[in-house]
mmCIF file of C-alpha atoms in Angstrom:
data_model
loop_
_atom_site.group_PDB
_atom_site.id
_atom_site.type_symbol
_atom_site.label_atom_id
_atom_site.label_comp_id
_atom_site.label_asym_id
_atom_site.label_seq_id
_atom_site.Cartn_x
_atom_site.Cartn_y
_atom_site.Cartn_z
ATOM 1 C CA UNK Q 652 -23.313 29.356 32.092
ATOM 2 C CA UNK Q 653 -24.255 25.998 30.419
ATOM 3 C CA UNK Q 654 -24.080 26.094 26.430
ATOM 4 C CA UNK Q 655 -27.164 24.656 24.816
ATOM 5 C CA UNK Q 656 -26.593 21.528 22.867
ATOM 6 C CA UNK Q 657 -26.477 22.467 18.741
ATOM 7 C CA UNK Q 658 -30.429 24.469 19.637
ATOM 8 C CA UNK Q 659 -30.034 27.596 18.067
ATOM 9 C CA UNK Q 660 -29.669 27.243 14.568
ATOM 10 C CA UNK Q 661 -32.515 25.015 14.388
ATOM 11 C CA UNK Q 662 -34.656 28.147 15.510
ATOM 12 C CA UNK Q 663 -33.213 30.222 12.908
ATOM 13 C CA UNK Q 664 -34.213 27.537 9.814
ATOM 14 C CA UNK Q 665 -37.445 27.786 11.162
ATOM 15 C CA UNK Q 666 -37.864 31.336 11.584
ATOM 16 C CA UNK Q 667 -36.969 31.558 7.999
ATOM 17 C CA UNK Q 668 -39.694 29.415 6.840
ATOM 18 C CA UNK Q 669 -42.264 30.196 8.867
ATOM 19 C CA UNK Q 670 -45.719 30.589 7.860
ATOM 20 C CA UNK Q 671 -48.458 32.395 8.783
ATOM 21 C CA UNK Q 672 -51.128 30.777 10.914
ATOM 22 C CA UNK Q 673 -54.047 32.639 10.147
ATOM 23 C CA UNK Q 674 -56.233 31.954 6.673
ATOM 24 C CA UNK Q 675 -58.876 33.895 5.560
ATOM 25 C CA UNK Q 676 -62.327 32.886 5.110
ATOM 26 C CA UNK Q 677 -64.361 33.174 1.334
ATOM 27 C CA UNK Q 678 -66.498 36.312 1.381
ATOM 28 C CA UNK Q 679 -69.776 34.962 1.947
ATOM 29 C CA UNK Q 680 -71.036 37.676 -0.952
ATOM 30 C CA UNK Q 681 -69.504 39.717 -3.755
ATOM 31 C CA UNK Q 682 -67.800 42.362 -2.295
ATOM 32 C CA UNK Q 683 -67.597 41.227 1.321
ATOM 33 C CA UNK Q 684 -64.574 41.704 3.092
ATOM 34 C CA UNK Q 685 -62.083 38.423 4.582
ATOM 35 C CA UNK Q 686 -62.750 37.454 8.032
ATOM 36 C CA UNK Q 687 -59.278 36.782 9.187
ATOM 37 C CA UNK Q 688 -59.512 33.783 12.002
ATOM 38 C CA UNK Q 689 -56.236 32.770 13.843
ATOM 39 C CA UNK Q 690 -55.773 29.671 14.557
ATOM 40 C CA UNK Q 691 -53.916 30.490 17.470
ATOM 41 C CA UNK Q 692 -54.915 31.717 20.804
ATOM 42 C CA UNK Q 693 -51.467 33.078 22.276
ATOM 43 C CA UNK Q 694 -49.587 35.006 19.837
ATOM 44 C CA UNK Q 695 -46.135 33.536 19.213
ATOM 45 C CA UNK Q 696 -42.739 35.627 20.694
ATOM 46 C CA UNK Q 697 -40.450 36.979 17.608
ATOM 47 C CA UNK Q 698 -37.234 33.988 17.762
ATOM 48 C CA UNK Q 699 -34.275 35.455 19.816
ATOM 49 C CA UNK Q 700 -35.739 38.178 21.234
ATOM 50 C CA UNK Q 701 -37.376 37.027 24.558
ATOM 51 C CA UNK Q 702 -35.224 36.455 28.252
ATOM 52 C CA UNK Q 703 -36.475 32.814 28.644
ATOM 53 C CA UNK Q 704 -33.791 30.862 26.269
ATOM 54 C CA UNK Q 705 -35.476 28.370 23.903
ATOM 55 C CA UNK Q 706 -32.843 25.804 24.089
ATOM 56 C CA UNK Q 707 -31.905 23.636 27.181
ATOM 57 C CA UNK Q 708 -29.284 24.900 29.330
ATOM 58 C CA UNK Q 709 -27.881 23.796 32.529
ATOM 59 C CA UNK Q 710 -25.385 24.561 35.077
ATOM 60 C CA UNK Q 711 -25.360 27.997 37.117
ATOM 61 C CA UNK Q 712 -27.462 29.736 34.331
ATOM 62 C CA UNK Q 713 -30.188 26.683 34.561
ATOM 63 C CA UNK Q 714 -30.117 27.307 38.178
ATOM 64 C CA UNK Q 715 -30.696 30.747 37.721
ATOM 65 C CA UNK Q 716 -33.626 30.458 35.339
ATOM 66 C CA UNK Q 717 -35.701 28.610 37.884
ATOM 67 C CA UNK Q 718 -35.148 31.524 40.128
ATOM 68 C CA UNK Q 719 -36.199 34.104 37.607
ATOM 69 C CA UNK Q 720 -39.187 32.272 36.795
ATOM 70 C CA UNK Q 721 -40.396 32.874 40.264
ATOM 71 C CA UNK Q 722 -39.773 35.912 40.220
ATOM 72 C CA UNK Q 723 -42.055 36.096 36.817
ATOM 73 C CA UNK Q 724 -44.588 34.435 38.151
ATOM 74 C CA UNK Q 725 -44.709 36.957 41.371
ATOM 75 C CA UNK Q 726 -45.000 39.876 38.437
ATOM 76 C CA UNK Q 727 -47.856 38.026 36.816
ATOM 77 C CA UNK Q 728 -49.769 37.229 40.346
ATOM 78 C CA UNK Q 729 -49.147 41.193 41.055
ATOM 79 C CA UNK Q 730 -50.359 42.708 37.739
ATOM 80 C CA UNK Q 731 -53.269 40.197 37.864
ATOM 81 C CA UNK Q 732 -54.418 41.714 41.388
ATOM 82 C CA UNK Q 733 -53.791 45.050 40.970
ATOM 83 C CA UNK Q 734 -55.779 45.021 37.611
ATOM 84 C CA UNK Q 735 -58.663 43.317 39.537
ATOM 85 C CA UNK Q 736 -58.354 45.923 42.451
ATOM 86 C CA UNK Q 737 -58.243 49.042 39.961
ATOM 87 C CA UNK Q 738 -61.623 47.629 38.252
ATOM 88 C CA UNK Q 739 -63.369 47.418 41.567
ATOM 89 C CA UNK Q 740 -62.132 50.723 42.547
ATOM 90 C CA UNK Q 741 -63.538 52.110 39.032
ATOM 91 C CA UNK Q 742 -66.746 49.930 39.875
ATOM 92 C CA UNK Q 743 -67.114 51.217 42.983
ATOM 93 C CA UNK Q 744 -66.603 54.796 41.867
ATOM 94 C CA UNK Q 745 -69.208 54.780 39.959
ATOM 95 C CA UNK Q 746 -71.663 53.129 42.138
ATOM 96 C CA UNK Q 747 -71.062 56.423 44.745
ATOM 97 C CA UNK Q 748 -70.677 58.663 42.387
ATOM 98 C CA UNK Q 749 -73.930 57.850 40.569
ATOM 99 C CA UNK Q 750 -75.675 55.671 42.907
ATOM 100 C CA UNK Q 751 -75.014 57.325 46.064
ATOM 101 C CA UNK Q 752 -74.418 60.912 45.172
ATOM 102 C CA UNK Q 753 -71.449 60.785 46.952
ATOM 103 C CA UNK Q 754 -67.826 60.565 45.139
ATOM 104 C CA UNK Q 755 -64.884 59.548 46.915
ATOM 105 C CA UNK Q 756 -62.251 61.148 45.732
ATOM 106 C CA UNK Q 757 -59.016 59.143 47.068
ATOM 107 C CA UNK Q 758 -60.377 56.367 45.083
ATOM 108 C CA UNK Q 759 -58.928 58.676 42.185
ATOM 109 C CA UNK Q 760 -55.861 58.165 43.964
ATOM 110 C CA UNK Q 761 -55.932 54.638 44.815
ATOM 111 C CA UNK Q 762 -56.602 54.095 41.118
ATOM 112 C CA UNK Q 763 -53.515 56.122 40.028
ATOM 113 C CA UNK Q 764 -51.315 54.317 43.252
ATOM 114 C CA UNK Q 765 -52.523 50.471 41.225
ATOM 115 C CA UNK Q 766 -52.246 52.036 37.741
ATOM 116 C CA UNK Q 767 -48.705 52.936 38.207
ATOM 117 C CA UNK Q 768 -47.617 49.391 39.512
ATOM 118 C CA UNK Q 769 -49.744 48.171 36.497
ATOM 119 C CA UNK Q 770 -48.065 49.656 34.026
ATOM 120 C CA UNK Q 771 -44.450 49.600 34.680
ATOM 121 C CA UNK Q 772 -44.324 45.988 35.869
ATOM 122 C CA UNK Q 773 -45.758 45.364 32.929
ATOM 123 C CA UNK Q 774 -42.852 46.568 31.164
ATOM 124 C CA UNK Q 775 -40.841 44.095 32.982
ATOM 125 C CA UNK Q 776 -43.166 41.447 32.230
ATOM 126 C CA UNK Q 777 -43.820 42.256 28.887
ATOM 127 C CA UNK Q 778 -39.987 42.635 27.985
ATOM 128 C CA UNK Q 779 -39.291 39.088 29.985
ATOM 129 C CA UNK Q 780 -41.821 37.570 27.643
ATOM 130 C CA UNK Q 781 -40.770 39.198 24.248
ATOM 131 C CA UNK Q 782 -44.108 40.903 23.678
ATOM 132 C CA UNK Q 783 -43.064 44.499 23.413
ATOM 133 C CA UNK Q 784 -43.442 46.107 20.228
ATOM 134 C CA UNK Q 785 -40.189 45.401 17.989
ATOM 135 C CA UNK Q 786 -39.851 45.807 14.291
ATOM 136 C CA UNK Q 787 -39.168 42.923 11.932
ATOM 137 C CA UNK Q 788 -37.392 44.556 8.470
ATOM 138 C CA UNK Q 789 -33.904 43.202 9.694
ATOM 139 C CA UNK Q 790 -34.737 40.049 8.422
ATOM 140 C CA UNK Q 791 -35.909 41.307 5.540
ATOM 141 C CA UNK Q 792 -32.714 42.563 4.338
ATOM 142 C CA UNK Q 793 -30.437 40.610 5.723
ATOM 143 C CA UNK Q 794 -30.079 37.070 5.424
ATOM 144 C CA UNK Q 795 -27.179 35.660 8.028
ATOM 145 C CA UNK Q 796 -28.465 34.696 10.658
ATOM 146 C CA UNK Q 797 -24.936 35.385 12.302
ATOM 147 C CA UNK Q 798 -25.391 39.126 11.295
ATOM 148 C CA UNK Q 799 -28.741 39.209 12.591
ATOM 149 C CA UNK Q 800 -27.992 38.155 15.873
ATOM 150 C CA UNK Q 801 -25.189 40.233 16.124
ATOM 151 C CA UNK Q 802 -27.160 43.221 14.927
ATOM 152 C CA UNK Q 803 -29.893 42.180 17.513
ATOM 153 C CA UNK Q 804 -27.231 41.692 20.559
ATOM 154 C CA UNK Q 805 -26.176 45.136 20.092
ATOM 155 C CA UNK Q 806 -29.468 46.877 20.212
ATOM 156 C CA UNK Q 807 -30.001 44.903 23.286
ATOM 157 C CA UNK Q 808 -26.924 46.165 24.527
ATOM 158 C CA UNK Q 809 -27.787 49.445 23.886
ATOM 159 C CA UNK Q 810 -31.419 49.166 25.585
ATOM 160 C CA UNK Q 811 -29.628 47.870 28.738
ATOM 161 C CA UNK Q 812 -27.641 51.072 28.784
ATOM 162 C CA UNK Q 813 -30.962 52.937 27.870
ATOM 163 C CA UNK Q 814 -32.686 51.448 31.066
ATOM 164 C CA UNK Q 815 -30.213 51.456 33.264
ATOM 165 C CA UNK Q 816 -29.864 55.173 32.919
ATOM 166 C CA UNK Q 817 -33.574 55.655 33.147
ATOM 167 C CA UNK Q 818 -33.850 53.385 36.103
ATOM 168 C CA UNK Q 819 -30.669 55.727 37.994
ATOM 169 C CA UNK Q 820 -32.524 58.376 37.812
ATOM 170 C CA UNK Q 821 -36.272 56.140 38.713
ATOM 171 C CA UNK Q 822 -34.522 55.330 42.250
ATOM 172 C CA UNK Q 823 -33.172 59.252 42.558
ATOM 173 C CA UNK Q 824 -36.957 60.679 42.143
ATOM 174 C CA UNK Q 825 -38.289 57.692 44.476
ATOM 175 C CA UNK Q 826 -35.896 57.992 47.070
ATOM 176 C CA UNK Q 827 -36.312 61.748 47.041
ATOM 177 C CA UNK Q 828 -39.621 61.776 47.948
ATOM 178 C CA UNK Q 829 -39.261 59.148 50.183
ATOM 179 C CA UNK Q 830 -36.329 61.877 51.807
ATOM 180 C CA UNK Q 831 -39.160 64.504 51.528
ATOM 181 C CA UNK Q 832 -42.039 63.086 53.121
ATOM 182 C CA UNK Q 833 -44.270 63.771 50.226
ATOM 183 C CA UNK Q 834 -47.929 62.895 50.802
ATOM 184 C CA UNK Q 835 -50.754 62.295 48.357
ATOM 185 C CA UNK Q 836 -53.648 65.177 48.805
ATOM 186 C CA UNK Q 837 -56.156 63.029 49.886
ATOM 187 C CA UNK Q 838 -54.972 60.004 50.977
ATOM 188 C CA UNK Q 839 -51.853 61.217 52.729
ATOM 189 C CA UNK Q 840 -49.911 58.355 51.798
ATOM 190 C CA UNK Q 841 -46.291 58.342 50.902
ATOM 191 C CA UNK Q 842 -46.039 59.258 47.833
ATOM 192 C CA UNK Q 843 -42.637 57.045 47.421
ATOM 193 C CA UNK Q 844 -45.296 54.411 47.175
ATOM 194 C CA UNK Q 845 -46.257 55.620 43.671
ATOM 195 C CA UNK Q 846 -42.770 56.005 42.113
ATOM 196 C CA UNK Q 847 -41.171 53.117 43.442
ATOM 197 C CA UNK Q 848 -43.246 51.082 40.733
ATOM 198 C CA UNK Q 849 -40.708 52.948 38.293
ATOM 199 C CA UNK Q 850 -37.890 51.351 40.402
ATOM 200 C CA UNK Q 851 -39.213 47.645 39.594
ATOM 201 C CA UNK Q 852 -40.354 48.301 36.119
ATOM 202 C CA UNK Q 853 -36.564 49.374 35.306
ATOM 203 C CA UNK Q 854 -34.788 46.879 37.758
ATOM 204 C CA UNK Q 855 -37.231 44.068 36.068
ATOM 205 C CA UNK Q 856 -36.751 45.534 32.084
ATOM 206 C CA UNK Q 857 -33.056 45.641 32.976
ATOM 207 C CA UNK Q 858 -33.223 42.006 34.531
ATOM 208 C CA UNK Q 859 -34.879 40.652 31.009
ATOM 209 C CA UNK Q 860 -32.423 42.534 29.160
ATOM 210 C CA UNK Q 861 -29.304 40.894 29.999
ATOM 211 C CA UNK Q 862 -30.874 37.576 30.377
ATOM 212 C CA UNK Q 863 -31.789 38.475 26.550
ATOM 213 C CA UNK Q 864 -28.347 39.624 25.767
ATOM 214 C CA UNK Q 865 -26.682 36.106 27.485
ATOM 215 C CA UNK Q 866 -29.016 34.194 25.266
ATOM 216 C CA UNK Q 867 -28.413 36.275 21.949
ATOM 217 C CA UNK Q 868 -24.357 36.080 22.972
ATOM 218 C CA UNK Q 869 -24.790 32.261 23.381
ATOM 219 C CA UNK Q 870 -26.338 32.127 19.957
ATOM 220 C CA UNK Q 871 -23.804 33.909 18.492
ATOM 221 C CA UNK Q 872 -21.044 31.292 20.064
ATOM 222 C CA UNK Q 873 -22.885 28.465 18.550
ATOM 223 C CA UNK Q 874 -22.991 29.424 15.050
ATOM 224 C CA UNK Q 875 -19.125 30.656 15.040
ATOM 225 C CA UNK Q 876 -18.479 26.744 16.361
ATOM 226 C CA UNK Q 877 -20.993 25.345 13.927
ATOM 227 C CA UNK Q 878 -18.804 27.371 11.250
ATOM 228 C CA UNK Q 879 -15.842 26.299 12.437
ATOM 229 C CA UNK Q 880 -16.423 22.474 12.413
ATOM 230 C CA UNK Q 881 -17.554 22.976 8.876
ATOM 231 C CA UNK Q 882 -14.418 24.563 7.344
#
């Protein structure tokens, strides 16, 4: 695993003196309320807390990067077609339903089967990128960034222990109805279909978190060095 070259504490400086990008207008009368406008069209990741390291690495873990980013990009292809295939289905719902008098109703299913590899993909996706909801007071009240980090490493260690329990017992229910033959009512479909999206949102979430954890443990080794040249 490649070290990056002095990065992190960079990030941290800036972190600290960040400012908000978004301004609000003058009321255009007494009383009116501010018109916030962002000046930014992608929100920006929380530092530290995302898979993808913000520093230059190389060796085995820069090797291993490029194959995870595939692997990203083949979640974001997938969520982008099953959300256009569940909004036809829902289109074409209500056309029969309300056009044609006549409902199908294993489109209800269909739109369950691409809801449910929506949605926990998305976790994976979501966690890879750093855009899941996580709460900021830490750095409020504490001002090391060592500490931080260290604080930060651990609750990722703890949510890797979190999903991988939750994703043992994703591949148990998946593989037991897989064992079972269970059918969907309409459809008749496998119904391991359905909860193997569990099995990829975990495996993916779980993926992101110890990529998160390397980065945060990397971090950690830098500014112990850092302090140690200084002394």
């Amino acid at each position: 695993m490649g070290l990056p070259s002095g990065g992190p504490n960079a990030f941290w400086e800036d972190n600290m003196e960040r400012e908000s990008k978004q301004h609000p207008r003058d009321p255009v009368e007494r009383g009116a309320s501010f018109i916030y406008d962002p000046e930014v069209t992608v929100a920006e990741p929380p530092e530290h807390v995302t898979a993808v390291p913000e520093w230059d690495v190389s060796g085995g873990y820069a090797a291993f990067l490029k194959i995870e980013k595939l692997y990203a990009k083949l979640l974001a292809h997938g969520l982008a077609l099953f959300s256009i295939c569940l909004a036809v289905l829902m289109f074409a719902q209500v056309v029969l339903r309300y056009g044609l008098n006549s409902p199908f109703v294993g489109i209800e299913e269909m739109a369950l089967l691409f809801g449910a590899w929506i949605y926990f993909p998305a976790m994976a996706y979501v966690s890879r990128q750093g855009e899941h909801i996580h709460g900021g007071i830490l750095t409020l009240v504490v001002s090391s960034p060592k500490i931080v980090q260290t604080v930060r490493l651990i609750m990722t260690l703890l949510s890797i222990v979190a999903c991988a329990v939750f994703g043992y017992f994703a591949i148990k229910y998946a593989f037991f109805e897989i064992e079972k033959g269970r059918l969907s009512s309409y459809l008749r479909w496998p119904k391991g279909i359905w909860s193997f999206s569990l099995v990829i949102g975990f495996a993916g979430t779980l993926l992101a978190l110890l990529m998160q954890a390397a980065n945060q443990f990397i971090d950690i080794r830098m500014m112990q060095s850092k302090g140690a040249e200084q002394c």
